[in-house]
Coordinates of C-alpha atoms in Angstrom, one line a residue:
M1 CA -19.6 -70.8 -26.4
A2 CA -22.2 -70.8 -29.1
A3 CA -24.5 -68.8 -27.4
L4 CA -21.7 -66.2 -26.3
G5 CA -21.2 -65.9 -30.1
I6 CA -24.8 -65.2 -30.7
L7 CA -24.7 -62.8 -28.1
Y8 CA -21.5 -61.0 -28.7
S9 CA -23.0 -60.7 -32.5
A10 CA -25.9 -58.7 -31.1
E11 CA -23.8 -56.7 -28.8
L12 CA -21.5 -55.5 -31.9
V13 CA -24.8 -54.9 -33.6
G14 CA -26.3 -52.9 -30.7
L15 CA -22.8 -51.0 -30.5
V16 CA -22.4 -50.3 -34.1
G17 CA -26.2 -48.5 -34.2
A18 CA -25.3 -46.5 -31.4
V19 CA -22.4 -45.2 -33.0
T20 CA -24.5 -44.5 -36.2
I21 CA -27.1 -42.8 -34.2
V22 CA -24.5 -40.5 -32.3
G23 CA -22.8 -40.1 -35.6
T24 CA -25.8 -38.7 -37.0
G25 CA -26.6 -36.4 -34.2
R26 CA -23.2 -35.1 -34.2
H27 CA -23.3 -33.7 -37.6
E28 CA -26.4 -32.2 -36.9
R29 CA -25.4 -30.2 -34.1
L30 CA -21.7 -30.3 -33.8
D31 CA -21.7 -31.2 -30.5
R32 CA -18.3 -32.2 -29.2
G33 CA -19.5 -34.6 -26.2
A34 CA -21.2 -36.6 -28.9
M35 CA -18.1 -36.7 -31.0
V36 CA -16.2 -37.8 -27.8
L37 CA -19.0 -40.6 -27.1
E38 CA -18.8 -41.6 -31.0
V39 CA -14.8 -42.4 -30.4
V40 CA -16.0 -44.2 -26.7
L41 CA -18.4 -46.1 -28.9
V42 CA -16.2 -47.2 -31.6
A43 CA -13.7 -48.5 -28.9
A44 CA -16.2 -50.2 -27.0
A45 CA -17.2 -52.0 -30.2
A46 CA -13.5 -52.6 -31.0
M47 CA -12.7 -54.1 -27.5
T48 CA -15.9 -56.3 -28.0
G49 CA -14.6 -57.7 -30.8
W50 CA -11.2 -58.5 -29.7
H51 CA -12.7 -60.2 -26.7
A52 CA -15.0 -62.3 -29.1
I53 CA -11.7 -62.9 -31.0
R54 CA -10.1 -64.1 -27.4
L55 CA -13.2 -66.6 -27.1
L56 CA -12.5 -68.4 -30.4
Q57 CA -9.1 -68.3 -29.8
G58 CA -9.8 -70.7 -26.8
A59 CA -9.8 -68.1 -23.6
R60 CA -11.9 -69.2 -20.7
V61 CA -11.5 -66.6 -18.0
M62 CA -12.2 -63.0 -18.7
K63 CA -9.6 -60.4 -18.0
V64 CA -9.9 -57.2 -16.1
T65 CA -10.5 -55.1 -19.0
G66 CA -13.2 -57.4 -20.4
M67 CA -14.8 -57.4 -17.1
A68 CA -14.7 -53.7 -17.0
L69 CA -16.2 -53.2 -20.3
Q70 CA -19.1 -55.6 -20.1
S71 CA -19.7 -54.1 -16.7
A72 CA -20.3 -50.9 -18.1
I73 CA -22.1 -52.1 -21.0
L74 CA -24.3 -53.7 -18.4
I75 CA -24.4 -50.6 -16.2
T76 CA -25.7 -48.3 -19.3
A77 CA -28.0 -51.1 -20.4
I78 CA -29.7 -51.1 -16.9
A79 CA -30.1 -46.9 -17.6
V80 CA -31.2 -46.7 -20.8
A81 CA -33.9 -49.6 -19.3
T82 CA -35.3 -46.9 -16.9
V83 CA -35.8 -44.5 -19.8
R84 CA -36.5 -46.7 -23.1
P85 CA -37.5 -50.2 -21.5
I86 CA -37.9 -51.3 -25.2
I87 CA -34.4 -50.8 -25.8
G88 CA -32.7 -51.3 -22.4
V89 CA -34.2 -54.5 -21.5
P90 CA -32.7 -56.3 -24.5
A91 CA -29.8 -54.5 -24.1
V92 CA -29.7 -55.9 -20.2
I93 CA -30.3 -59.4 -21.3
V94 CA -27.5 -59.5 -23.8
A95 CA -25.0 -58.0 -21.4
A96 CA -25.9 -59.7 -18.7
G97 CA -25.9 -63.1 -21.0
V98 CA -22.1 -62.1 -22.1
L99 CA -21.3 -62.0 -18.1
A100 CA -23.0 -65.3 -17.4
G101 CA -21.5 -67.3 -20.2
W102 CA -18.3 -66.0 -19.4
G103 CA -19.0 -67.1 -15.7
R104 CA -19.7 -70.5 -16.9
L105 CA -16.7 -71.3 -19.1
S106 CA -14.6 -70.1 -16.0
R107 CA -16.4 -72.5 -13.8
L108 CA -15.7 -75.1 -16.3
G109 CA -12.3 -74.3 -17.2
R110 CA -8.8 -73.4 -14.9
P111 CA -9.1 -71.2 -12.0
L112 CA -8.5 -67.5 -12.2
A113 CA -5.2 -66.6 -12.3
I114 CA -5.1 -63.8 -9.7
A115 CA -2.9 -61.7 -7.0
D116 CA -5.1 -62.2 -4.1
R117 CA -3.2 -65.2 -2.4
P118 CA 1.0 -65.2 -1.9
T119 CA 2.7 -68.0 -3.6
R120 CA 5.1 -68.8 -0.7
A121 CA 4.1 -71.6 1.7
V122 CA 3.7 -71.2 5.4
S123 CA 5.7 -73.0 7.6
A124 CA 3.9 -74.8 10.5
A125 CA 6.2 -74.0 13.1
T126 CA 6.1 -70.2 12.4
P127 CA 4.2 -68.5 15.6
P128 CA 1.4 -66.4 15.4
S129 CA 2.2 -62.8 15.3
V130 CA 1.6 -61.1 18.5
E131 CA 1.8 -57.6 19.8
V132 CA 4.7 -56.8 21.7
G133 CA 5.8 -53.8 23.5
A134 CA 9.3 -52.3 22.7
P135 CA 12.0 -53.4 25.1
G136 CA 13.9 -51.2 27.6
G137 CA 10.9 -48.2 27.3
V138 CA 9.3 -46.2 24.6
R139 CA 11.0 -45.9 21.7
P140 CA 11.4 -42.3 19.8
G141 CA 9.7 -44.1 16.8
G142 CA 6.8 -45.1 18.7
I143 CA 6.2 -42.0 20.2
A144 CA 6.5 -40.1 16.5
L145 CA 4.0 -42.6 15.2
V146 CA 1.5 -42.4 18.1
L147 CA 1.7 -38.3 17.5
V148 CA 1.1 -38.6 13.9
T149 CA -1.6 -41.1 14.4
S150 CA -3.5 -38.5 16.9
L151 CA -3.0 -35.9 14.5
L152 CA -5.0 -37.6 11.8
V153 CA -7.5 -38.4 14.3
L154 CA -8.1 -34.7 15.3
V155 CA -8.1 -33.6 11.4
A156 CA -10.4 -36.7 10.6
L157 CA -13.0 -35.3 13.4
S158 CA -12.8 -31.9 12.4
V159 CA -13.6 -32.9 9.0
R160 CA -16.5 -35.3 9.9
S161 CA -17.2 -34.4 13.6
E162 CA -20.3 -37.2 13.8
M163 CA -17.9 -40.0 13.1
A164 CA -17.5 -40.5 16.7
V165 CA -21.1 -40.4 17.4
K166 CA -22.0 -42.7 14.4
L167 CA -19.0 -45.4 15.9
A168 CA -20.7 -45.4 19.4
I169 CA -24.4 -46.2 17.7
L170 CA -22.7 -49.0 15.9
A171 CA -21.1 -50.5 18.8
T172 CA -24.1 -50.3 20.7
I173 CA -26.0 -52.2 18.3
F174 CA -23.5 -54.9 17.1
I175 CA -21.6 -55.5 20.2
P176 CA -24.6 -57.1 22.0
L177 CA -25.9 -59.0 18.5
E178 CA -22.0 -60.5 18.5
R179 CA -22.7 -61.8 21.8
L180 CA -25.9 -62.8 21.5
F181 CA -25.3 -64.6 18.1
A182 CA -21.5 -65.0 18.2
L183 CA -19.9 -67.3 15.4
H184 CA -16.5 -67.6 17.3
P185 CA -16.4 -66.8 21.0
R186 CA -14.4 -63.8 20.9
Q187 CA -13.5 -60.8 23.9
V188 CA -15.0 -57.5 22.6
L189 CA -11.5 -55.5 22.7
R190 CA -9.9 -58.4 20.9
R191 CA -6.2 -57.7 19.3
G192 CA -6.0 -54.9 17.0
W193 CA -9.1 -52.6 17.9
R194 CA -7.6 -49.8 18.4
T195 CA -6.4 -49.6 15.2
D196 CA -9.4 -50.3 13.6
V197 CA -11.2 -47.7 15.4
V198 CA -8.6 -45.3 14.0
H199 CA -9.3 -46.8 10.6
Y200 CA -12.9 -46.2 11.2
L201 CA -12.1 -42.7 12.1
V202 CA -9.5 -41.5 9.4
N203 CA -10.9 -43.6 6.5
G204 CA -14.7 -42.4 6.9
A205 CA -13.2 -38.9 6.3
A206 CA -10.9 -39.6 3.7
R207 CA -13.5 -41.7 2.0
K208 CA -16.1 -38.7 2.3
V209 CA -13.5 -36.2 0.7
G210 CA -12.1 -39.0 -2.1
L211 CA -15.6 -39.6 -3.3
V212 CA -16.3 -36.1 -3.5
G213 CA -13.1 -35.6 -5.5
A214 CA -13.9 -38.8 -8.1
V215 CA -17.4 -37.6 -8.5
A216 CA -16.2 -34.1 -9.5
V217 CA -13.3 -35.2 -11.7
A218 CA -14.8 -39.0 -12.9
G219 CA -18.0 -38.2 -12.9
T220 CA -18.1 -35.0 -14.4
A221 CA -16.0 -36.2 -17.4
L222 CA -18.5 -39.1 -17.8
Q223 CA -21.3 -37.0 -17.5
A224 CA -20.1 -35.2 -20.4
L225 CA -20.6 -38.5 -22.6
V226 CA -24.3 -38.6 -21.7
P227 CA -26.7 -36.1 -23.2
A228 CA -28.6 -33.8 -20.9
T229 CA -31.9 -35.0 -22.1
F230 CA -31.1 -38.3 -21.1
R231 CA -30.1 -37.6 -17.5
A232 CA -33.3 -35.3 -17.2
A233 CA -35.7 -38.4 -18.1
V234 CA -33.6 -40.4 -15.6
V235 CA -34.1 -38.0 -12.6
G236 CA -37.9 -37.8 -13.7
N237 CA -38.5 -41.4 -13.1
P238 CA -40.7 -42.8 -10.5
G239 CA -38.4 -43.0 -6.9
W240 CA -38.8 -46.5 -6.4
L241 CA -37.3 -47.4 -10.1
Q242 CA -34.5 -44.8 -9.5
V243 CA -33.6 -46.8 -6.2
V244 CA -34.1 -50.3 -8.1
A245 CA -32.0 -49.3 -10.9
A246 CA -29.3 -47.6 -8.7
L247 CA -29.4 -50.7 -6.6
A248 CA -28.2 -52.7 -9.9
I249 CA -25.9 -50.5 -11.1
T250 CA -24.0 -50.0 -7.6
A251 CA -24.1 -53.9 -7.2
V252 CA -22.4 -54.4 -11.2
G253 CA -19.9 -51.5 -10.6
G254 CA -19.0 -52.4 -7.1
Y255 CA -18.5 -55.8 -8.0
A256 CA -16.3 -55.0 -10.8
G257 CA -14.2 -52.4 -8.8
H258 CA -13.8 -55.1 -5.7
R259 CA -12.7 -57.6 -8.5
A260 CA -10.0 -55.4 -9.9
M261 CA -8.5 -54.8 -6.7
H262 CA -7.8 -58.4 -6.4
E263 CA -7.0 -59.1 -10.0
V264 CA -4.5 -56.2 -10.8
P265 CA -1.2 -56.8 -8.4
V266 CA -0.8 -53.2 -7.8
L267 CA -4.1 -52.7 -7.0
W268 CA -4.0 -55.8 -4.4
R269 CA -0.9 -54.3 -2.8
F270 CA -3.6 -52.0 -1.3
H271 CA -6.6 -54.2 -1.0
R272 CA -4.8 -56.7 1.2
V273 CA -4.6 -54.4 3.9
H274 CA -8.3 -55.2 4.3
H275 CA -7.4 -59.3 3.7
S276 CA -5.2 -59.3 6.3
V277 CA -8.1 -59.3 9.1
R278 CA -7.8 -62.6 10.9
E279 CA -10.5 -61.9 13.3
M280 CA -13.7 -61.4 11.6
D281 CA -16.3 -58.6 13.2
W282 CA -18.6 -55.4 12.8
L283 CA -15.2 -53.4 13.4
A284 CA -13.2 -55.1 11.0
A285 CA -15.3 -53.9 7.9
A286 CA -13.6 -50.2 8.9
H287 CA -10.0 -52.0 8.1
M288 CA -9.0 -50.7 4.8
H289 CA -6.4 -48.7 3.3
P290 CA -8.3 -45.3 2.6
L291 CA -7.1 -45.5 -1.5
D292 CA -8.6 -48.6 -1.6
Q293 CA -12.0 -48.0 0.1
I294 CA -12.3 -45.0 -2.1
A295 CA -11.7 -46.9 -5.4
I296 CA -14.3 -49.4 -4.5
R297 CA -16.9 -47.1 -3.7
S298 CA -16.0 -45.1 -6.7
A299 CA -17.0 -47.7 -9.1
A300 CA -20.2 -48.2 -7.5
V301 CA -21.4 -44.2 -7.3
V302 CA -19.6 -42.2 -9.8
P303 CA -21.6 -44.3 -12.6
L304 CA -24.6 -43.0 -11.0
Y305 CA -23.8 -39.4 -10.9
A306 CA -22.5 -39.4 -14.5
L307 CA -25.8 -41.3 -15.5
G308 CA -28.1 -38.4 -13.9
F309 CA -29.5 -40.3 -10.6
G310 CA -30.4 -37.8 -7.9
R311 CA -28.5 -36.8 -4.9
V312 CA -31.0 -37.7 -2.6
G313 CA -30.3 -41.6 -4.2
L314 CA -27.2 -41.3 -4.2
G315 CA -26.8 -40.4 -0.4
A316 CA -29.1 -43.3 0.2
I317 CA -27.2 -45.6 -1.4
V318 CA -24.1 -44.6 0.3
I319 CA -25.5 -45.1 4.0
L320 CA -26.9 -48.6 2.5
L321 CA -23.5 -49.9 1.1
T322 CA -21.8 -48.6 4.5
L323 CA -24.5 -50.4 6.6
Q324 CA -24.3 -53.6 4.5
D325 CA -20.5 -53.5 4.9
I326 CA -20.4 -53.3 8.4
F327 CA -23.0 -56.3 9.0
I328 CA -21.6 -58.8 6.2
H329 CA -18.1 -58.6 8.4
A330 CA -19.8 -58.8 11.9
N331 CA -18.9 -61.9 14.0
L332 CA -22.8 -63.2 13.5
R333 CA -23.9 -67.2 13.0
L334 CA -26.4 -65.6 10.6
T335 CA -27.3 -67.1 7.6
C336 CA -30.7 -66.1 6.4
R337 CA -30.9 -69.1 4.7
P338 CA -34.4 -68.6 2.5
L339 CA -32.8 -65.4 1.4
S340 CA -29.2 -66.4 1.4
W341 CA -28.9 -66.1 -2.7
L342 CA -30.6 -63.1 -2.7
I343 CA -29.1 -60.9 0.0
A344 CA -25.5 -61.0 1.0
T345 CA -25.0 -62.5 4.7
P346 CA -22.1 -62.8 7.2
Q347 CA -21.8 -66.5 5.8
F348 CA -21.4 -65.3 2.1
H349 CA -18.7 -62.5 3.0
H350 CA -16.5 -64.6 5.6
W351 CA -16.1 -67.3 2.6
H352 CA -14.6 -64.2 0.6
H353 CA -12.1 -63.5 3.5
A354 CA -11.2 -67.0 4.2
R355 CA -7.5 -68.5 4.0
Q356 CA -8.6 -71.9 2.6
P357 CA -8.1 -72.2 -1.2
Q358 CA -11.4 -73.6 -2.2
A359 CA -12.8 -70.2 -1.3
Y360 CA -10.4 -68.3 -3.3
N361 CA -11.4 -65.7 -6.1
S362 CA -14.9 -65.9 -4.7
N363 CA -17.9 -63.8 -3.2
Y364 CA -17.1 -60.4 -4.7
A365 CA -20.0 -58.8 -4.3
A366 CA -21.2 -56.8 -1.1
E367 CA -24.8 -56.7 -1.8
F368 CA -26.6 -59.3 -3.9
P369 CA -24.8 -63.0 -4.5
L370 CA -26.8 -62.9 -7.7
V371 CA -23.9 -60.8 -9.1
D372 CA -21.4 -63.5 -8.1
A373 CA -23.6 -66.2 -9.5
L374 CA -23.7 -64.1 -12.7
F375 CA -19.7 -63.8 -12.9
G376 CA -19.2 -67.5 -12.2
T377 CA -17.6 -66.3 -8.8
L378 CA -20.3 -67.8 -6.6
Y379 CA -18.8 -69.9 -3.5
L380 CA -21.6 -70.4 -0.8
P381 CA -21.7 -73.7 1.1
A382 CA -24.7 -74.8 2.5
D383 CA -24.0 -75.6 6.5
R384 CA -20.4 -75.1 6.6
W385 CA -17.9 -71.6 7.8
P386 CA -14.3 -70.7 7.2
A387 CA -11.9 -72.3 9.5
E388 CA -9.5 -69.5 9.1
Y389 CA -9.1 -66.1 7.8
G390 CA -6.4 -63.6 6.3
I391 CA -3.4 -64.0 4.1
D392 CA -0.2 -65.3 4.3
D393 CA 1.4 -62.1 5.0
D394 CA 1.6 -60.5 8.3
Q395 CA 0.8 -56.6 8.5
P396 CA 2.8 -54.4 10.5
D397 CA 1.0 -53.4 13.7
G398 CA -0.4 -49.6 13.7
Y399 CA -2.6 -47.4 11.4
V400 CA 0.5 -45.7 10.2
R401 CA 2.7 -48.5 9.2
Q402 CA -0.1 -50.3 7.8
L403 CA -1.3 -47.1 5.6
V404 CA 2.4 -47.1 4.2
W405 CA 2.9 -50.7 4.1
P406 CA 1.6 -50.9 0.0
L407 CA 4.4 -48.7 -0.8
R408 CA 6.9 -50.7 0.5

């Protein structure tokens, strides 16, 4: 707590200094963007002070608002460090230190109170859900669902015609790997595979449209707060430095977005579609509600656009995130032990999906377990894997039903 108090003091001094610098420049140039940025910095300083007060009042778990604020400060500090290391590096250390301090307190204090597991108990006598056909033939509702699903797939393929080719390539790579290094013995065409193929095709097109919209709206609005000279300096950095900074920013932003989907009940309603998967494999990575997918990916990508990182780097990061996401869901008995604390592995992410209380609220990062270690949410037993996956709620069968499930 003493260390956190010192770090908060340093953070407040930095934010007040930034307000002073921006305010002076605004009065000289009468820049509206600078005026808005000054208001944002004042609000950030006020929120930082409030979270410091909560710490003194006995709080031991950082709320979603505090996590979002500190993540935004850390992301900004990383970008500044690529342009002005003498200012940015100390800012990164302070912001990361605040997050690490709260993470330490959460491990020492009570468990996180979040919405990612229902409170009702599951009866041992409850039979597992199975796919059943409609008695007495095909129902009109079933025909309508098939037609709507087919229409969605056709529209998705018209938007991104290469999705089917990519799916075939991924299947060619991961199906043999999962047969050779299988964690759980499983049929290739396991239960629900057709629905997950639809998730892959439709959600892939929806993610593209949604990300473009998020960047155009949120990214452009945030970009107005970033001076053009700063964005130009970021683009002028060496390529390797841009890639390293972009990976760090997407790791922090993706973590914050993912954890918010668990901690905010209304967001969890959409994210539980993904956690309803009970058989983990490479195709399960696509089993997500499109709004959930767009929200998490936007939290990782929009800051890059706002801070001035180039389009080529943005595209490469999106491709890398997609491949990594498929890998960590795969049914592979791979631990990569020497690198398991540095690079996310199937073992690391499988614990995030575990239906075991000791693993709840853990492993939100998609790329680097060190981010979870920083936030105090890392759970990675050395030689154990989850026995079960999923949540207590039974999801409906079929893509369209799962699409509207969060709204029910």
